[in-house]
């Protein structure tokens, strides 16, 4: 279930970017991707991965980008998510 959710999440993210940053597809892709990640590695390990002290900057940018996309500012939200994703890894 988790791999399918992550796969569909990445598909909707890619499709949303191809359709000139469609906010609904990007928001749906973000929700599916994060829920799939929780299904794959578990809630506790996901929480401990995102909320470690050295990774708080990347986590705040990534989750802030998700919130910005949900508020229908897709370009700014995806830029924040990309910076947060790079900072996390």
Short mmCIF file of N, CA and C in Angstrom, two decimals:
data_model
loop_
_atom_site.label_atom_id
_atom_site.label_comp_id
_atom_site.label_asym_id
_atom_site.label_seq_id
_atom_site.Cartn_x
_atom_site.Cartn_y
_atom_site.Cartn_z
N UNK A 1 0.83 -1.19 0.00
CA UNK A 1 0.00 0.00 0.00
C UNK A 1 0.88 1.25 0.00
N UNK A 2 1.93 1.23 0.81
CA UNK A 2 2.79 2.40 0.92
C UNK A 2 3.53 2.73 -0.36
N UNK A 3 4.04 1.69 -1.03
CA UNK A 3 4.76 1.93 -2.28
C UNK A 3 3.81 2.46 -3.35
N UNK A 4 2.59 1.96 -3.37
CA UNK A 4 1.60 2.47 -4.31
C UNK A 4 1.25 3.92 -4.05
N UNK A 5 1.09 4.27 -2.77
CA UNK A 5 0.79 5.66 -2.43
C UNK A 5 1.94 6.59 -2.81
N UNK A 6 3.17 6.16 -2.54
CA UNK A 6 4.33 6.99 -2.91
C UNK A 6 4.40 7.11 -4.43
N UNK A 7 4.16 6.02 -5.13
CA UNK A 7 4.18 6.05 -6.60
C UNK A 7 3.14 6.99 -7.18
N UNK A 8 1.91 6.89 -6.67
CA UNK A 8 0.87 7.80 -7.15
C UNK A 8 1.17 9.24 -6.75
N UNK A 9 1.75 9.43 -5.57
CA UNK A 9 2.12 10.77 -5.13
C UNK A 9 3.15 11.39 -6.06
N UNK A 10 4.18 10.62 -6.42
CA UNK A 10 5.18 11.14 -7.35
C UNK A 10 4.59 11.38 -8.73
N UNK A 11 3.66 10.50 -9.16
CA UNK A 11 3.00 10.71 -10.44
C UNK A 11 2.20 12.01 -10.45
N UNK A 12 1.42 12.25 -9.40
CA UNK A 12 0.63 13.47 -9.35
C UNK A 12 1.51 14.71 -9.22
N UNK A 13 2.63 14.60 -8.51
CA UNK A 13 3.56 15.73 -8.43
C UNK A 13 4.14 16.04 -9.80
N UNK A 14 4.58 15.02 -10.52
CA UNK A 14 5.13 15.22 -11.85
C UNK A 14 4.07 15.76 -12.81
N UNK A 15 2.89 15.18 -12.78
CA UNK A 15 1.81 15.61 -13.65
C UNK A 15 1.37 17.05 -13.33
N UNK A 16 1.36 17.39 -12.04
CA UNK A 16 1.02 18.76 -11.65
C UNK A 16 2.06 19.76 -12.12
N UNK A 17 3.33 19.37 -12.14
CA UNK A 17 4.37 20.27 -12.65
C UNK A 17 4.29 20.39 -14.17
N UNK A 18 3.96 19.30 -14.84
CA UNK A 18 3.83 19.36 -16.29
C UNK A 18 2.65 20.23 -16.73
N UNK A 19 1.63 20.30 -15.93
CA UNK A 19 0.46 21.13 -16.24
C UNK A 19 0.58 22.51 -15.63
N UNK A 20 1.80 23.06 -15.69
CA UNK A 20 2.08 24.43 -15.24
C UNK A 20 1.70 24.65 -13.79
N UNK A 21 2.16 23.77 -12.93
CA UNK A 21 2.00 23.88 -11.49
C UNK A 21 0.52 23.99 -11.08
N UNK A 22 -0.23 22.98 -11.46
CA UNK A 22 -1.63 22.89 -11.05
C UNK A 22 -1.67 22.60 -9.55
N UNK A 23 -2.26 23.50 -8.79
CA UNK A 23 -2.18 23.42 -7.33
C UNK A 23 -2.93 22.21 -6.77
N UNK A 24 -4.02 21.81 -7.39
CA UNK A 24 -4.79 20.67 -6.88
C UNK A 24 -4.00 19.38 -7.05
N UNK A 25 -3.40 19.18 -8.21
CA UNK A 25 -2.61 17.97 -8.42
C UNK A 25 -1.38 17.94 -7.53
N UNK A 26 -0.73 19.08 -7.34
CA UNK A 26 0.44 19.13 -6.47
C UNK A 26 0.07 18.85 -5.01
N UNK A 27 -1.04 19.41 -4.56
CA UNK A 27 -1.48 19.17 -3.19
C UNK A 27 -1.84 17.69 -2.99
N UNK A 28 -2.54 17.12 -3.95
CA UNK A 28 -2.90 15.71 -3.86
C UNK A 28 -1.65 14.83 -3.89
N UNK A 29 -0.68 15.18 -4.72
CA UNK A 29 0.58 14.43 -4.78
C UNK A 29 1.35 14.51 -3.48
N UNK A 30 1.37 15.69 -2.85
CA UNK A 30 2.06 15.84 -1.57
C UNK A 30 1.43 14.99 -0.48
N UNK A 31 0.11 15.00 -0.43
CA UNK A 31 -0.60 14.22 0.59
C UNK A 31 -0.36 12.73 0.38
N UNK A 32 -0.45 12.27 -0.87
CA UNK A 32 -0.22 10.86 -1.15
C UNK A 32 1.22 10.45 -0.85
N UNK A 33 2.18 11.30 -1.20
CA UNK A 33 3.58 10.98 -0.95
C UNK A 33 3.87 10.86 0.54
N UNK A 34 3.41 11.81 1.33
CA UNK A 34 3.68 11.77 2.77
C UNK A 34 2.95 10.61 3.44
N UNK A 35 1.71 10.33 3.02
CA UNK A 35 1.01 9.20 3.63
C UNK A 35 1.65 7.87 3.22
N UNK A 36 2.14 7.77 2.01
CA UNK A 36 2.85 6.57 1.59
C UNK A 36 4.14 6.36 2.36
N UNK A 37 4.83 7.45 2.64
CA UNK A 37 6.06 7.36 3.44
C UNK A 37 5.76 6.85 4.84
N UNK A 38 4.65 7.29 5.41
CA UNK A 38 4.25 6.81 6.74
C UNK A 38 3.91 5.32 6.67
N UNK A 39 3.25 4.89 5.61
CA UNK A 39 2.92 3.47 5.48
C UNK A 39 4.16 2.61 5.29
N UNK A 40 5.17 3.13 4.61
CA UNK A 40 6.36 2.32 4.33
C UNK A 40 7.23 2.16 5.58
N UNK A 41 7.58 3.27 6.23
CA UNK A 41 8.53 3.15 7.34
C UNK A 41 7.90 3.31 8.72
N UNK A 42 6.62 3.58 8.79
CA UNK A 42 5.95 3.68 10.07
C UNK A 42 5.88 5.11 10.59
N UNK A 43 4.92 5.35 11.44
CA UNK A 43 4.68 6.71 11.94
C UNK A 43 5.82 7.18 12.84
N UNK A 44 6.26 6.34 13.74
CA UNK A 44 7.30 6.74 14.70
C UNK A 44 8.62 7.05 13.99
N UNK A 45 9.03 6.19 13.06
CA UNK A 45 10.29 6.43 12.35
C UNK A 45 10.20 7.63 11.42
N UNK A 46 9.04 7.87 10.82
CA UNK A 46 8.86 9.06 10.00
C UNK A 46 8.96 10.31 10.86
N UNK A 47 8.32 10.28 12.01
CA UNK A 47 8.36 11.43 12.92
C UNK A 47 9.77 11.69 13.41
N UNK A 48 10.49 10.63 13.79
CA UNK A 48 11.86 10.83 14.28
C UNK A 48 12.79 11.26 13.16
N UNK A 49 12.54 10.85 11.92
CA UNK A 49 13.37 11.30 10.81
C UNK A 49 13.19 12.78 10.55
N UNK A 50 11.95 13.24 10.49
CA UNK A 50 11.69 14.64 10.16
C UNK A 50 12.02 15.59 11.30
N UNK A 51 11.88 15.16 12.53
CA UNK A 51 12.01 16.09 13.65
C UNK A 51 13.27 15.86 14.47
N UNK A 52 14.38 15.51 13.82
CA UNK A 52 15.67 15.49 14.48
C UNK A 52 16.19 16.92 14.57
N UNK A 53 16.99 17.20 15.58
CA UNK A 53 17.50 18.55 15.80
C UNK A 53 18.28 19.11 14.59
N UNK A 54 19.22 18.34 13.99
CA UNK A 54 19.96 18.92 12.86
C UNK A 54 19.14 19.07 11.58
N UNK A 55 18.00 18.39 11.48
CA UNK A 55 17.19 18.44 10.26
C UNK A 55 15.97 19.36 10.38
N UNK A 56 15.91 20.16 11.43
CA UNK A 56 14.72 21.00 11.63
C UNK A 56 14.57 22.07 10.55
N UNK A 57 15.68 22.60 10.04
CA UNK A 57 15.61 23.61 8.99
C UNK A 57 14.99 23.02 7.72
N UNK A 58 15.49 21.85 7.30
CA UNK A 58 14.94 21.20 6.11
C UNK A 58 13.50 20.77 6.29
N UNK A 59 13.17 20.29 7.48
CA UNK A 59 11.80 19.88 7.76
C UNK A 59 10.86 21.07 7.71
N UNK A 60 11.27 22.18 8.29
CA UNK A 60 10.38 23.35 8.30
C UNK A 60 10.16 23.88 6.89
N UNK A 61 11.20 23.89 6.06
CA UNK A 61 11.01 24.34 4.68
C UNK A 61 10.14 23.36 3.90
N UNK A 62 10.37 22.05 4.09
CA UNK A 62 9.59 21.06 3.34
C UNK A 62 8.12 21.10 3.74
N UNK A 63 7.84 21.04 5.03
CA UNK A 63 6.44 21.04 5.46
C UNK A 63 5.79 22.41 5.24
N UNK A 64 6.58 23.48 5.35
CA UNK A 64 6.06 24.81 5.01
C UNK A 64 5.69 24.90 3.55
N UNK A 65 6.49 24.27 2.68
CA UNK A 65 6.15 24.24 1.26
C UNK A 65 4.88 23.46 0.98
N UNK A 66 4.68 22.37 1.72
CA UNK A 66 3.44 21.60 1.57
C UNK A 66 2.24 22.47 1.96
N UNK A 67 2.37 23.19 3.06
CA UNK A 67 1.27 24.07 3.51
C UNK A 67 1.02 25.18 2.49
N UNK A 68 2.08 25.75 1.93
CA UNK A 68 1.93 26.81 0.94
C UNK A 68 1.24 26.27 -0.32
N UNK A 69 1.59 25.05 -0.73
CA UNK A 69 0.92 24.45 -1.89
C UNK A 69 -0.56 24.22 -1.58
N UNK A 70 -0.86 23.78 -0.36
CA UNK A 70 -2.27 23.57 0.02
C UNK A 70 -3.05 24.88 0.07
N UNK A 71 -2.33 25.99 0.27
CA UNK A 71 -2.98 27.30 0.28
C UNK A 71 -3.04 27.91 -1.13
N UNK A 72 -2.73 27.11 -2.15
CA UNK A 72 -2.82 27.46 -3.56
C UNK A 72 -1.81 28.50 -4.02
N UNK A 73 -0.58 28.38 -3.55
CA UNK A 73 0.56 29.12 -4.07
C UNK A 73 1.57 28.08 -4.54
N UNK A 74 1.32 27.42 -5.67
CA UNK A 74 2.10 26.23 -6.03
C UNK A 74 3.56 26.50 -6.36
N UNK A 75 3.88 27.57 -7.05
CA UNK A 75 5.27 27.79 -7.45
C UNK A 75 6.16 28.06 -6.24
N UNK A 76 5.72 28.94 -5.37
CA UNK A 76 6.49 29.23 -4.15
C UNK A 76 6.58 28.00 -3.26
N UNK A 77 5.48 27.27 -3.12
CA UNK A 77 5.47 26.06 -2.29
C UNK A 77 6.41 24.99 -2.80
N UNK A 78 6.46 24.79 -4.12
CA UNK A 78 7.34 23.77 -4.67
C UNK A 78 8.81 24.19 -4.54
N UNK A 79 9.09 25.48 -4.64
CA UNK A 79 10.46 25.95 -4.42
C UNK A 79 10.90 25.71 -2.98
N UNK A 80 10.00 26.01 -2.03
CA UNK A 80 10.31 25.75 -0.63
C UNK A 80 10.48 24.26 -0.35
N UNK A 81 9.62 23.44 -0.95
CA UNK A 81 9.73 21.99 -0.78
C UNK A 81 11.04 21.47 -1.34
N UNK A 82 11.44 21.96 -2.50
CA UNK A 82 12.68 21.50 -3.11
C UNK A 82 13.88 21.86 -2.23
N UNK A 83 13.90 23.08 -1.72
CA UNK A 83 15.00 23.47 -0.84
C UNK A 83 14.99 22.63 0.45
N UNK A 84 13.82 22.39 1.01
CA UNK A 84 13.71 21.55 2.20
C UNK A 84 14.13 20.12 1.95
N UNK A 85 13.76 19.58 0.79
CA UNK A 85 14.13 18.22 0.44
C UNK A 85 15.63 18.09 0.30
N UNK A 86 16.26 19.07 -0.33
CA UNK A 86 17.72 19.05 -0.47
C UNK A 86 18.39 19.18 0.89
N UNK A 87 17.82 20.02 1.76
CA UNK A 87 18.39 20.18 3.09
C UNK A 87 18.22 18.94 3.96
N UNK A 88 17.14 18.20 3.75
CA UNK A 88 16.92 16.98 4.53
C UNK A 88 17.93 15.89 4.16
N UNK A 89 18.27 15.80 2.90
CA UNK A 89 19.15 14.71 2.47
C UNK A 89 20.52 15.23 2.13
#
